[in-house]
Coordinates of C-alpha atoms in Angstrom, one line a residue:
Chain R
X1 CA -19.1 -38.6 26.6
X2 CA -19.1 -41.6 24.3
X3 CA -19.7 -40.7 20.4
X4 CA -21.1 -43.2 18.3
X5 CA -19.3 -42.9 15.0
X6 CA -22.1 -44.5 13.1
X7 CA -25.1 -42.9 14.0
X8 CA -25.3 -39.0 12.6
X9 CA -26.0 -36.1 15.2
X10 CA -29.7 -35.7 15.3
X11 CA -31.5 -33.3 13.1
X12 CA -32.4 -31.6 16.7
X13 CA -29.2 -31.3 17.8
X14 CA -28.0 -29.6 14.8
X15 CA -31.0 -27.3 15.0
X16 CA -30.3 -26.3 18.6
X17 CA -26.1 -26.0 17.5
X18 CA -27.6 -23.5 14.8
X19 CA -29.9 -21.5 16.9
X20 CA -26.6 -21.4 19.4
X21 CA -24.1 -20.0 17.0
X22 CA -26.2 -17.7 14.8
X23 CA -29.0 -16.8 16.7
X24 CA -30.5 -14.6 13.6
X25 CA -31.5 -17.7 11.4
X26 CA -34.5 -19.2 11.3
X27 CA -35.3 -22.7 11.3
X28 CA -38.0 -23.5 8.6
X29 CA -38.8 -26.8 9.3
X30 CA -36.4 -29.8 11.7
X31 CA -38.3 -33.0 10.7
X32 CA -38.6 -34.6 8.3
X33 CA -35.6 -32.5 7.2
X34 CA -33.5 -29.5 8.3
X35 CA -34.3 -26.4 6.5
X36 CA -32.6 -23.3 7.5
X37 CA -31.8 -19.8 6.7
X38 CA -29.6 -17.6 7.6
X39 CA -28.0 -13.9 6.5
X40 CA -24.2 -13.7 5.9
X41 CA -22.5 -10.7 5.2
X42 CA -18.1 -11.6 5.1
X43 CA -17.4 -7.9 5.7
X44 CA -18.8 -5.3 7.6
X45 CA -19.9 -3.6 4.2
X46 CA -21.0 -6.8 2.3
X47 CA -24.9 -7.1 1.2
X48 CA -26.6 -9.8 3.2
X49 CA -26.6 -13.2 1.6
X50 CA -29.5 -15.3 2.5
X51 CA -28.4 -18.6 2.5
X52 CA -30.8 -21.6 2.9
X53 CA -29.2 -24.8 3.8
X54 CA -31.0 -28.1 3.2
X55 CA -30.0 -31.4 5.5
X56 CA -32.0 -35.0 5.8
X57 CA -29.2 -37.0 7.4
X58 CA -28.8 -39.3 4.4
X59 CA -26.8 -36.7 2.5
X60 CA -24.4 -33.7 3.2
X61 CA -26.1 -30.7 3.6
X62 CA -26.8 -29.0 0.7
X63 CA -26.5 -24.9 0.7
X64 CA -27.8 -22.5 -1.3
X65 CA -27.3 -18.7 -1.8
X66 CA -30.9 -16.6 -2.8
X67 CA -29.6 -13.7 -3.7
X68 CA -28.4 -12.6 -7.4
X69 CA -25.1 -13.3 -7.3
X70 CA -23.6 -11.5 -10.6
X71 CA -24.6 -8.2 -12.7
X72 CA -26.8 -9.1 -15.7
X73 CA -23.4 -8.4 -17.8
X74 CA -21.7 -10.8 -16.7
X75 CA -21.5 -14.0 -17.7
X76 CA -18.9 -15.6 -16.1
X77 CA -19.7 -19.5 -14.3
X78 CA -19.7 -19.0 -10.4
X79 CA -16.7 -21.0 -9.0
X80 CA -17.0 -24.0 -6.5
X81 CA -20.6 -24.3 -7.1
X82 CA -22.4 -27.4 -7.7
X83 CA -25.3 -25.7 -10.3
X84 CA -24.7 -22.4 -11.4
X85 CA -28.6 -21.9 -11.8
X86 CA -29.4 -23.2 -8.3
X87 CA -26.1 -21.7 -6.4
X88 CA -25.9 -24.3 -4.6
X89 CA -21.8 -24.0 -3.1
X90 CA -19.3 -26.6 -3.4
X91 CA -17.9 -26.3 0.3
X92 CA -15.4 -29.2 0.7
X93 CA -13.9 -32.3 -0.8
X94 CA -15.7 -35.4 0.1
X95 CA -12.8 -37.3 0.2
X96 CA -11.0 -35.2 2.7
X97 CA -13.0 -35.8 5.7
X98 CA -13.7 -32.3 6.7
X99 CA -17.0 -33.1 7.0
X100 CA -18.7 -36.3 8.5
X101 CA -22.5 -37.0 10.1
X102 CA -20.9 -36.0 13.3
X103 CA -20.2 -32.6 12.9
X104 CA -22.0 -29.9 14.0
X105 CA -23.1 -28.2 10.8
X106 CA -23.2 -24.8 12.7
X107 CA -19.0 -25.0 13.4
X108 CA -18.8 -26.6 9.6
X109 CA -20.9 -25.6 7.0
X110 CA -22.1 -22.3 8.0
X111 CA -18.4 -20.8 8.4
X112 CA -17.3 -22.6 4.8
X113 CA -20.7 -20.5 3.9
X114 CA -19.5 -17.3 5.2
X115 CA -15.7 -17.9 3.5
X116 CA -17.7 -18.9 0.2
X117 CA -19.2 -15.6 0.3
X118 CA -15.9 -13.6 1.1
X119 CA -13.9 -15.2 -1.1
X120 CA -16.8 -14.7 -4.0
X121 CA -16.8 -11.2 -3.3
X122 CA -13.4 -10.7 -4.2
X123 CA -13.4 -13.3 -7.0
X124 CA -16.3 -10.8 -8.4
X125 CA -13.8 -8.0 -8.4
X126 CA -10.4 -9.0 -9.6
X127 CA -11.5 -12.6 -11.3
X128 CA -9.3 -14.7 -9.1
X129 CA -10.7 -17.3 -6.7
X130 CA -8.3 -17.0 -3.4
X131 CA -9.5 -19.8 -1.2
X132 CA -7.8 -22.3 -2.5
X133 CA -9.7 -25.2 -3.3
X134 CA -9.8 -28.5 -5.8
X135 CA -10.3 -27.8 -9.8
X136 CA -8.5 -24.3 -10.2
X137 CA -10.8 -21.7 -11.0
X138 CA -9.2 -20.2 -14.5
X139 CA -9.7 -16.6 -15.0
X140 CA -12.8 -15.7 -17.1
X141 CA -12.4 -12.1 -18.2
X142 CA -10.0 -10.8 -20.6
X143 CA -7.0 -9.0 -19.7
X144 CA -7.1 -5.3 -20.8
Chain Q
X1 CA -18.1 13.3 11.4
X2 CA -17.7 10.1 9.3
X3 CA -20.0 8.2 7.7
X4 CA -18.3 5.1 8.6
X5 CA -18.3 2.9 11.7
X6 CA -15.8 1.2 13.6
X7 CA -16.1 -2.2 11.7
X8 CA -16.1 -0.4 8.2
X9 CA -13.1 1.5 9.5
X10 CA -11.0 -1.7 10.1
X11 CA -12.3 -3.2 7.4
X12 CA -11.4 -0.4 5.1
X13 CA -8.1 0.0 6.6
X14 CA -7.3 -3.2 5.2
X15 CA -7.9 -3.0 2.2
X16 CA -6.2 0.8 1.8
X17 CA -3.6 -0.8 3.9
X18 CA -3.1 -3.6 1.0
X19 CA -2.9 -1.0 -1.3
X20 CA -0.4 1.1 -0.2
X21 CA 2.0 -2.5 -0.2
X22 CA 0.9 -2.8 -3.6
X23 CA 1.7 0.8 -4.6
X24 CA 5.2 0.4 -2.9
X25 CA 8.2 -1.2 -4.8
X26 CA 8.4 -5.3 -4.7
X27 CA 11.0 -6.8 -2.5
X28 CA 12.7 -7.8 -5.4
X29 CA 13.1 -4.1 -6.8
X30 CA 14.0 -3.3 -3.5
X31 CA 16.6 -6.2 -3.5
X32 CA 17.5 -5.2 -6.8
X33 CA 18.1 -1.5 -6.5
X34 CA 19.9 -1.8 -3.1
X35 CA 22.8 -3.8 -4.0
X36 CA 23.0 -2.2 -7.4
X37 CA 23.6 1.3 -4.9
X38 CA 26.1 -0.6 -2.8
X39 CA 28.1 -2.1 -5.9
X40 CA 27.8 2.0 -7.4
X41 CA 28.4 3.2 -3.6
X42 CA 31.8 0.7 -3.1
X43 CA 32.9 2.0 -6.8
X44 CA 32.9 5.9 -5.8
X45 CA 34.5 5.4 -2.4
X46 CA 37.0 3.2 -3.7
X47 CA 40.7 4.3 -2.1
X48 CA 42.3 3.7 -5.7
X49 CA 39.7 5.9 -7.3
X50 CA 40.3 9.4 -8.4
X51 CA 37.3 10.6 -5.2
X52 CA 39.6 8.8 -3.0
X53 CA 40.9 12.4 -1.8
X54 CA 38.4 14.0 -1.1
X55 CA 36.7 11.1 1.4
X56 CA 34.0 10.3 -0.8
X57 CA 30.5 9.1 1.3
X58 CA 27.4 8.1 -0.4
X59 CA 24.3 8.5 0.9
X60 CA 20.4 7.5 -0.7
X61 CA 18.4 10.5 -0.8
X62 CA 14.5 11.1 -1.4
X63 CA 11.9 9.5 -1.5
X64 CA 14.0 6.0 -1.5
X65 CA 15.5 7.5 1.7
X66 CA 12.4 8.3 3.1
X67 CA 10.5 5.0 2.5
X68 CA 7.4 6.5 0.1
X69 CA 8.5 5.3 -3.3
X70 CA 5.7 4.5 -5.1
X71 CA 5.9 1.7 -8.6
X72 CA 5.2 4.0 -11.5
X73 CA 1.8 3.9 -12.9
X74 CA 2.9 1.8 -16.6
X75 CA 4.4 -1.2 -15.3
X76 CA 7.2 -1.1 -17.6
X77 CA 8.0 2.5 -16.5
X78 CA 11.5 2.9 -14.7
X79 CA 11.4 4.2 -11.4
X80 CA 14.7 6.5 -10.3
X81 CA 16.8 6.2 -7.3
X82 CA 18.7 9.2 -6.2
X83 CA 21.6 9.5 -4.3
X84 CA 24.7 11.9 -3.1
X85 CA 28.1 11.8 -3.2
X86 CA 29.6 14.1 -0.9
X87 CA 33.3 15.4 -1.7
X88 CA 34.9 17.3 1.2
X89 CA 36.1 19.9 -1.6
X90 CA 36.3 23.5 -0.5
X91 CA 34.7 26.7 -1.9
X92 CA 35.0 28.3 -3.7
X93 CA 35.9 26.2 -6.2
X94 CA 34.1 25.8 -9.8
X95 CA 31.2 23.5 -10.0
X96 CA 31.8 21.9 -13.0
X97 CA 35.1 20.5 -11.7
X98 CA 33.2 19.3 -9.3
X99 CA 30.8 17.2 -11.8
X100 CA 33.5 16.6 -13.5
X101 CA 35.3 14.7 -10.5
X102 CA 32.1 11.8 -10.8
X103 CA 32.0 11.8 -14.0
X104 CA 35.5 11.0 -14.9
X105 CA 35.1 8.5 -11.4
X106 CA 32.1 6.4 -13.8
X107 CA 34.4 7.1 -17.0
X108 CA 37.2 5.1 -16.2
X109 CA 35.0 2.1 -15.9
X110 CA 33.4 0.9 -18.8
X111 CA 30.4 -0.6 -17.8
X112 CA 29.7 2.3 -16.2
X113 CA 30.7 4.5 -19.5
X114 CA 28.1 3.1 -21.3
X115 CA 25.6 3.2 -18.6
X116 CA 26.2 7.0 -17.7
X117 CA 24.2 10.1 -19.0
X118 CA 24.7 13.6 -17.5
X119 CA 21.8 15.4 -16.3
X120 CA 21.4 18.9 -14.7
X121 CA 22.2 18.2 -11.4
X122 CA 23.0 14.4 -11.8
X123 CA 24.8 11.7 -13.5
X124 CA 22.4 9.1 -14.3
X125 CA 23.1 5.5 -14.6
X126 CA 20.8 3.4 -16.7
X127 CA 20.0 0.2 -15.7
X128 CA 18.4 -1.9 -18.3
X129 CA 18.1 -5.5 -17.2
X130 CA 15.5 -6.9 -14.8
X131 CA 14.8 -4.3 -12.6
X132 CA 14.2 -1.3 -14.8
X133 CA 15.1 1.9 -12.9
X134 CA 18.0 4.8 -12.9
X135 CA 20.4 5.8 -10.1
X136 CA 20.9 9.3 -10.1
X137 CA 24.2 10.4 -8.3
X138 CA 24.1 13.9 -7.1
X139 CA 28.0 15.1 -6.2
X140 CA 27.6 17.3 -3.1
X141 CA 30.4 19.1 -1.0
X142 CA 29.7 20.7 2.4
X143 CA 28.9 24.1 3.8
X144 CA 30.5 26.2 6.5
X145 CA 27.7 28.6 7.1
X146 CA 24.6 26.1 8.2
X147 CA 24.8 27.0 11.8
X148 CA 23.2 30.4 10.0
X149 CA 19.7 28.7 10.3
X150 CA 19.7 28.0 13.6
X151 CA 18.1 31.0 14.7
X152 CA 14.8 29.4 12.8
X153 CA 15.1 26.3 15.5
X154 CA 15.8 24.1 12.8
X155 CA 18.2 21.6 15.5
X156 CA 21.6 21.1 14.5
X157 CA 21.3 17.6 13.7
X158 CA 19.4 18.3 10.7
X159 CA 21.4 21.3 9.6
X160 CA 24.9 19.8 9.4
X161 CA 24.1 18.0 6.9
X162 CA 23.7 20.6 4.7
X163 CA 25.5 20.7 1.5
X164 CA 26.1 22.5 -2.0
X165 CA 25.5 21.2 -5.4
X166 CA 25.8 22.2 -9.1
X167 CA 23.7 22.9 -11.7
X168 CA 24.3 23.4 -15.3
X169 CA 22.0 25.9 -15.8
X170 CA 23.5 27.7 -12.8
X171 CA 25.7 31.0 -13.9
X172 CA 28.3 30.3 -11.9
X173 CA 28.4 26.8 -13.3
X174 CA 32.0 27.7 -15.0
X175 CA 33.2 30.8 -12.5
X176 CA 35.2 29.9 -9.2
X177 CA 32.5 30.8 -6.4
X178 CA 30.9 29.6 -3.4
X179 CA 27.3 30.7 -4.9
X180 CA 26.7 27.0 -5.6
X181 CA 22.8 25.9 -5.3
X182 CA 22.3 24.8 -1.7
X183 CA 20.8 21.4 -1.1
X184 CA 19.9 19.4 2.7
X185 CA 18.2 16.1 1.5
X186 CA 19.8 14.4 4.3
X187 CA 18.6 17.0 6.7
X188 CA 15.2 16.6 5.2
X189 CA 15.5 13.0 5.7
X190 CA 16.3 12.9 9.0
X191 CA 13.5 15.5 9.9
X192 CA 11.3 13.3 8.4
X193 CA 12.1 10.0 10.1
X194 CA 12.1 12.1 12.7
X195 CA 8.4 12.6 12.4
X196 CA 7.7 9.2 12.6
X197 CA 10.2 7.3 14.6
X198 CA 7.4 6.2 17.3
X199 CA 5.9 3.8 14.8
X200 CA 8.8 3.3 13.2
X201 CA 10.2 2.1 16.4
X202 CA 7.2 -0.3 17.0
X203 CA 6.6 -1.6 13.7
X204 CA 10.4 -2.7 13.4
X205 CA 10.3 -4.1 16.8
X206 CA 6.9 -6.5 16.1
X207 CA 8.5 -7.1 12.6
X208 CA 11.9 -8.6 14.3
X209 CA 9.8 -10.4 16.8
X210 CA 7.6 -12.1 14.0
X211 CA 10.7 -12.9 12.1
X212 CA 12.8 -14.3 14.9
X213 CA 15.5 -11.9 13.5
X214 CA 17.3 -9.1 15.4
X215 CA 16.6 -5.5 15.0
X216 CA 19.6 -4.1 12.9
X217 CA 18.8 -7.5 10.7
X218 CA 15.0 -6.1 9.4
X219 CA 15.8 -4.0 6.0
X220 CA 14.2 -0.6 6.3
X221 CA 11.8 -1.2 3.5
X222 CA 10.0 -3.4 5.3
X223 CA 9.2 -1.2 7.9
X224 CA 6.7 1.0 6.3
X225 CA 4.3 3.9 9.0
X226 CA 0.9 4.8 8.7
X227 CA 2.6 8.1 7.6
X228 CA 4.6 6.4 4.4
X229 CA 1.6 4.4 3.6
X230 CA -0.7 7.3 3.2
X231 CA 2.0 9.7 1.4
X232 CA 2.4 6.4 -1.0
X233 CA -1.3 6.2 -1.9
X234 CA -1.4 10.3 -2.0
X235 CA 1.2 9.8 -4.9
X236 CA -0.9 7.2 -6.5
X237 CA -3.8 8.8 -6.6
X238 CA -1.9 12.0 -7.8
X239 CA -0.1 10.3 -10.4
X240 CA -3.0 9.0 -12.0
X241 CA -5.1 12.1 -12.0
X242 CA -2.1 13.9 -13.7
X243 CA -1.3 11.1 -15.5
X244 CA -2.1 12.8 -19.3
X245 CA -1.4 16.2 -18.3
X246 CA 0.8 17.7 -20.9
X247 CA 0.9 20.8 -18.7
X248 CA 3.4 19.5 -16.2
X249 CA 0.9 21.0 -13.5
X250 CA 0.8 18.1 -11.1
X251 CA 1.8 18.9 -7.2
X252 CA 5.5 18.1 -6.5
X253 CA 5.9 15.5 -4.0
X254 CA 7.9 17.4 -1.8
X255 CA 5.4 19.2 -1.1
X256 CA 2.5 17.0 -0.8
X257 CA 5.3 14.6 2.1
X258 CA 6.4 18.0 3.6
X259 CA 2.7 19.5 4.4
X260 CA 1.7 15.3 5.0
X261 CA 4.3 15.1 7.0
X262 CA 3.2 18.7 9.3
X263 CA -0.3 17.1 9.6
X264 CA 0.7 13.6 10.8
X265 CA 2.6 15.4 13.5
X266 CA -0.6 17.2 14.4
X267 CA -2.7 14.2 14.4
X268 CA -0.6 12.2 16.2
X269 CA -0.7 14.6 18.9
X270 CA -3.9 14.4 20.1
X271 CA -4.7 11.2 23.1
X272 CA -7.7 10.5 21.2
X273 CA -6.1 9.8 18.1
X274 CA -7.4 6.6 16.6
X275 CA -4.9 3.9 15.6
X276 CA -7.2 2.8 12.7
X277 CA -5.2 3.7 9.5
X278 CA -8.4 4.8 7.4
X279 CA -8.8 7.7 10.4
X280 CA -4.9 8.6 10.3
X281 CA -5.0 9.4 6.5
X282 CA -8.0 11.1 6.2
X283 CA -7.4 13.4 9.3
X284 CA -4.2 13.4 7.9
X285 CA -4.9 14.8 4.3
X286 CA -8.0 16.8 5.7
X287 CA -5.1 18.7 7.6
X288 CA -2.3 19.6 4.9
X289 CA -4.0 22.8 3.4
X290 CA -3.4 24.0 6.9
X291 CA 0.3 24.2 6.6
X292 CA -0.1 26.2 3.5
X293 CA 1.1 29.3 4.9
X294 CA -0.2 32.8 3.1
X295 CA 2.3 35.3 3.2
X296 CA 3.0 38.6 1.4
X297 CA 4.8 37.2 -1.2
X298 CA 2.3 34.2 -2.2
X299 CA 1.8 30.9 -0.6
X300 CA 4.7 29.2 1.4
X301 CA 5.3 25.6 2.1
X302 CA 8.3 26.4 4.0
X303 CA 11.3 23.6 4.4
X304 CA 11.4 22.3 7.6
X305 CA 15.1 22.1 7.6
X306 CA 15.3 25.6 5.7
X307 CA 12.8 28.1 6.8
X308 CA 14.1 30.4 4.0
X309 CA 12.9 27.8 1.0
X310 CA 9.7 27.8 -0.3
X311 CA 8.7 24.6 -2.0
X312 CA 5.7 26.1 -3.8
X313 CA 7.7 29.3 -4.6
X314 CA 6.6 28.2 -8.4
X315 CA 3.1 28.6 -7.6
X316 CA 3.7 32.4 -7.5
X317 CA 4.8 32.0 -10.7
X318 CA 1.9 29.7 -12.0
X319 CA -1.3 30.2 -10.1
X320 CA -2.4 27.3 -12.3
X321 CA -0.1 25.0 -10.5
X322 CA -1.8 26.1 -6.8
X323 CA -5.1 25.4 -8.0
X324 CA -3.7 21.8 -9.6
X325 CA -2.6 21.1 -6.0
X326 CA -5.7 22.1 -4.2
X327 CA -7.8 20.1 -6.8
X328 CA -6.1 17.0 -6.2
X329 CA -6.7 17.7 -2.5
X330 CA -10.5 18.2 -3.3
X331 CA -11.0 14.6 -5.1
X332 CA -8.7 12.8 -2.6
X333 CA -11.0 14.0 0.6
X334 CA -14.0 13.2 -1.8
X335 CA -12.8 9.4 -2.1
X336 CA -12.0 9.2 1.4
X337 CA -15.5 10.3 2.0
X338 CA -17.1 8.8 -0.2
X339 CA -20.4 7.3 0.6
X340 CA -19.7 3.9 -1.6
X341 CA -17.0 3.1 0.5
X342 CA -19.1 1.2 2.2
X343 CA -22.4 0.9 0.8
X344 CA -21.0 -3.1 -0.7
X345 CA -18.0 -4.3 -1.9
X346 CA -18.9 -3.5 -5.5
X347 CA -19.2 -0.1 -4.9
X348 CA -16.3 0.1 -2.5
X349 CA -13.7 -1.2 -5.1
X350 CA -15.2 1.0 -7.9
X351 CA -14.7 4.1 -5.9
X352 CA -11.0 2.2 -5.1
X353 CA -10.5 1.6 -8.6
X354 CA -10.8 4.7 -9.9
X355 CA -8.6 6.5 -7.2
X356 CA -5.7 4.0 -7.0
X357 CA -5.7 2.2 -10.5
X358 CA -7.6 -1.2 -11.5
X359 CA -4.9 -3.6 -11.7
X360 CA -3.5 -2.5 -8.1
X361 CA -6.1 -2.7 -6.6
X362 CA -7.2 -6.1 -7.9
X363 CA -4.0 -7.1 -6.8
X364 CA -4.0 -5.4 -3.2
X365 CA -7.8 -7.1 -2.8
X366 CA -6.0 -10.8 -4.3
X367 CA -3.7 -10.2 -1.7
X368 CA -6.2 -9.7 1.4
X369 CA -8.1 -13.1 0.3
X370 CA -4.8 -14.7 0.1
X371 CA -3.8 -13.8 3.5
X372 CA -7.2 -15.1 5.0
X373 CA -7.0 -18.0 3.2
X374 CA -3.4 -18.9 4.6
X375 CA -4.9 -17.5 7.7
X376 CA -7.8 -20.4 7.9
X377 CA -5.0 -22.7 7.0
X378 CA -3.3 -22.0 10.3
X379 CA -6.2 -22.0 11.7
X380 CA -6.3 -18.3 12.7
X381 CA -9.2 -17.2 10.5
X382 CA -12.5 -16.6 12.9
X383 CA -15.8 -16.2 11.7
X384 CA -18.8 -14.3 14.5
X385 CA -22.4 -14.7 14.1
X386 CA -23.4 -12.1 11.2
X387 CA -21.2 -14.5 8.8
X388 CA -18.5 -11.7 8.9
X389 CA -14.8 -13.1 8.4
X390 CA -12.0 -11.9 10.5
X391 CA -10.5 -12.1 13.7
X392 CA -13.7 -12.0 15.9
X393 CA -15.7 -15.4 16.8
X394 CA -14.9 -18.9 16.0
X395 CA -12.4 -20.5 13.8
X396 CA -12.9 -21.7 10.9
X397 CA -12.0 -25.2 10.4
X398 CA -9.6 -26.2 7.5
X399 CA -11.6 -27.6 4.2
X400 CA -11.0 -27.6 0.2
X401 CA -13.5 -25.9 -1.7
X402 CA -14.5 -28.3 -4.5
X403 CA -17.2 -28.3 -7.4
X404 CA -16.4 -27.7 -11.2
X405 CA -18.0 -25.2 -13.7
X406 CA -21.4 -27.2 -14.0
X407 CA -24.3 -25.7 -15.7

C-alpha cells in the first residue's frame, strides 16, 4: 500500500484507529474536527484520568487532562505542559519527527498520554520528572 | 484473603521491590567495604605476621555474610562490617592472649594503630574516608565438641564450623579455660543460604545470562532473594519505628532473619505459592510469630544451628522487649494490609512513606520511572488499553517530552 506523504490520515481513519486500540473512549464529534475522550489510569492503582484530545488536521493534536491534577497546597507548575491552567501536555519535540500527519494518533499520542500520566504520578511524589524530555524540569519543593 | 488483585500485586511488588534496592548498601559501599576486607583479610593471614602460626582464615560474618544489610537510617551514619579471624589455637588457653594475638597483628602496622579500637568481643577498625563504616574483627579458634549437637539434627556441615570467642566481660576472660563463649556465625550463615539457595541459584544464573558474564564472575551482592529483600525492608521499617527509643527495646535482627527465615521455608513449601514478591513477604511476616516457641522457661527463638540458644532468652528478662517485638509485627502486617495501598498512588506512597522513610522511598519510586523510561528508550515499554504502562499491549514509541513552565 502506497502512502502519500502529503496528505494527513483522515480524521475517520484516526477515529476508527482509536475505537480499535481503546475501545473505552468515546468519540465526541469526527467532523469538522476530532474530539475524543478517553480514561487512563498508568498503574493498576492510579485514579482515572479523563483525557480529551482535540485534532483538526491542520495542527497536532492537542490533549488535555480534566481531572485536578495537584492538591490545593501545592503550588508547584506542572511539567511538560503547554498551559498549566488548561493541562494541556507537551508530548513530543516538533522538531524530532515523532510525530507527523501520518501517524496514527492511537499508537502516538494516546501512549505519550498514558506515559505523561505515569511519569506525573511519580513526579507528584518525589518532585522529579523521570521521562526525560527537552527543558529539564528543576525541582520545585524544598529539601527538608 | 487480600484486598488486592493480581495487577495491584505486581504492581506493588515493584515498587517494594525498588525499595528493598534502595534500603540495601550502594555498589559503591559494597565496592568499598569489600576490598577494604580483603586488604584487612591479606594483612592478618600474612605468612610474616605474628597469626602466621596459627593458620589464620578470615571469614565475613552476619548480616554482610548473609546479604540483608540495610543503609542506616541518617545518611551520614556508618554502617559495620563484621568479620572472624579464626586461630587454630587450642584450649584451654586464656582469652585475652587470644585478643591479644589480633591486636598486636593491627599494632605493628601503623595505619592500622590509629584506626584500631578494642571492643568487647572485637577490634574495630574505623574507616573514615568515603565510605563511612567499621570492620569489626572477631578472633575465633575452633571447638572439639560440635559433633555434641548432632543429636538435635543440626547436619554436620553447619556444626563444624563452630568456634569459641572472648569476651571481656567474660570471668574467665584472664583464667586459662576452655569455658570461652561459644559462637557459629558461619554455621548460621550457611543454614541460612541454605534456606534460599533455589532462588539464589536462579537469580545468579539470569543475572550472568543478562550480563554476558560467567557464574563465579557475578559478586554476591548482586544476587539479592525474595527472602533478603523482605528481611531488608523488615529492618527498615524496624529501624525507624525504634529509631528514638532511648530504651534499647527494638527486636534484634537475629531474631527477626532467624524466625523470617523459618517462615520463608514454610511458604516456599507450598505448590501454590505465588511468585509475586508482595505475597512472599506478607505470608512471610504473617508466619514468624509462629516459630515463637512457648516453653516452660519463656519464649524460645531457638538457633537453628544451636538448639540449645535462645535468641530471645532476654525477653525473659524484659517482658517489655517481647511486647516491642510483637508491636513492630502488629504495624508491619498493618502496612502490608493496608487498604491505601492501592486506593491511588498518593495514598500508596504515603502509607510507603511512613513505613520505609521518605527520602528512600522517593528514591526507590525515581528509580522505577527511570527504568521505564530507559525501558521506552529500547523500546520495551508497552502500554494496553486502560492507559496502564508496563509490559502488557503495545509499545510505546520513542518521543521527547517538551513544553516549558508556561502559565
Amino acid at each position: 500500500m502506497v502512502s502519500i506523504k502529503n496528505k494527513p490520515t483522515t480524521l475517520n481513519v484516526q477515529a476508527s484507529g482509536l475505537r480499535n486500540f481503546y475501545p473505552s473512549g468515546k468519540i465526541i464529534s469526527i467532523q469538522p474536527f476530532l474530539i475524543w475522550e478517553v480514561y487512563l489510569k498508568p498503574t493498576p492503582i492510579s485514579e482515572n484520568y479523563k483525557c480529551q484530545i482535540t485534532y483538526d488536521l491542520k495542527r497536532a493534536p492537542k490533549v488535555f487532562v480534566k481531572n485536578s491534577l495537584l492538591v490545593e497546597n501545592d503550588l508547584r507548575n506542572l511539567p511538560h505542559v503547554y498551559s498549566q491552567e488548561k493541562k494541556q501536555l507537551c508530548l513530543f519535540y516538533p522538531a524530532d519527527k515523532s510525530w507527523n500527519h501520518n501517524k496514527l494518533i492511537a499508537k502516538t499520542i494516546v501512549p505519550w498520554t498514558a506515559e505523561w500520566l505515569f511519569h506525573f504520578e511519580i513526579w507528584r511524589e518525589t518532585d522529579c520528572w523521570n521521562g526525560g524530555g527537552v527543558h529539564e524540569v528543576k525541582p520545585q519543593l524544598k529539601v527538608a | 484473603m487480600t484486598h488486592l488483585l493480581l495487577e495491584e500485586k505486581k504492581y506493588i511488588s515493584s515498587i517494594l521491590d525498588e525499595l528493598a534496592k534502595s534500603i540495601d548498601l550502594t555498589e559503591t559501599q559494597y565496592k568499598d567495604a569489600i576490598s577494604r576486607y580483603e586488604v584487612v583479610s591479606k594483612f592478618l593471614v600474612d605468612p610474616n605476621g605474628n597469626l602466621a602460626p596459627f593458620n589464620p582464615s578470615i571469614l565475613t560474618q552476619g548480616s554482610f555474610r548473609i546479604g540483608t544489610m540495610v543503609r542506616p537510617v541518617k545518611q551520614d551514619t556508618e554502617f559495620d562490617v563484621d568479620a572472624t579471624c579464626r586461630l587454630n589455637v587450642l584450649l584451654p588457653t586464656i582469652q585475652k592472649n587470644v585478643k591479644k594475638l589480633v591486636g598486636d597483628r593491627f599494632k605493628s602496622d601503623g595505619t592500622y594503630s590509629r584506626m584500631l579500637d578494642e571492643r568487647k568481643r572485637c577490634w574495630r577498625l574505623q574507616y573514615a574516608e568515603s565510605s563511612k563504616f567499621h570492620l569489626d574483627i572477631v578472633p575465633i579458634v575452633p571447638v572439639a565438641d560440635y559433633e555434641r549437637l548432632l543429636q538435635y539434627r543440626v547436619p554436620l556441615d553447619f556444626l563444624k564450623h563452630e568456634g569459641k570467642i572472648t569476651d571481656i566481660e567474660h570471668p574467665f576472660y584472664n583464667v586459662n579455660s576452655s569455658d570461652w563463649p561459644r559462637s557459629n556465625s558461619e554455621g548460621y550463615a550457611n543454614w541460612f543460604l541454605n534456606v534460599m539457595k533455589l532462588q539464589a541459584d536462579t537469580i545468579r544464573k539470569a543475572l550472568a545470562e543478562s550480563l554476558s558474564l560467567s557464574i563465579e564472575r557475578i559478586p554476591e551482592y548482586k544476587v539479592r532473594t525474595p527472602l533478603q529483600r523482605a528481611i531488608q525492608l523488615m529492618k527498615r521499617h524496624r529501624d525507624l519505628i525504634f529509631e528514638n527509643d532511648p530504651n534499647e527495646l527494638k527486636p534484634i535482627s537475629i531474631i527477626i532473619t532467624t524466625l523470617a527465615a523459618k517462615a520463608y521455608i514454610d511458604v516456599i513449601k507450598s505448590s501454590t505459592s505465588s511468585d509475586l514478591f508482595y505475597d512472599i513477604i506478607t505470608e512471610v511476616v504473617r508466619k514468624m510469630p509462629d516459630y515463637i516457641e512457648n516453653r516452660p522457661d519463656g519464649k524460645w527463638v531457638e538457633n537453628p544451628v544451636n538448639p540449645t540458644e535462645n535468641f530471645a532468652d532476654k525477653w525473659q528478662k524484659n517482658k517489655n522487649l517481647e511486647t516491642s517485638f510483637y508491636n513492630w509485627h502488629q504495624s508491619l502486617m498493618e502496612t502490608l494490609k493496608h487498604r491505601q495501598l492501592n486506593e491511588s498512588v498518593s495514598k500508596m506512597s504515603d502509607v510507603l512513606k511512613k513505613s520505609f522513610g521518605q527520602s528512600t522511598f522517593n528514591e526507590a519510586f525515581n528509580n522505577l520511572g527511570q527504568g521505564a523510561r530507559l525501558l521506552r528508550e529500547d523500546q520495551g515499554l508497552k502500554v494496553n488499553s486502560l492507559g496502564i504502562i508496563g509490559s502488557i499491549g503495545h509499545t510505546i514509541s520513542n518521543h521527547t517530552f517538551h513544553g516549558q513552565h508556561k502559565k
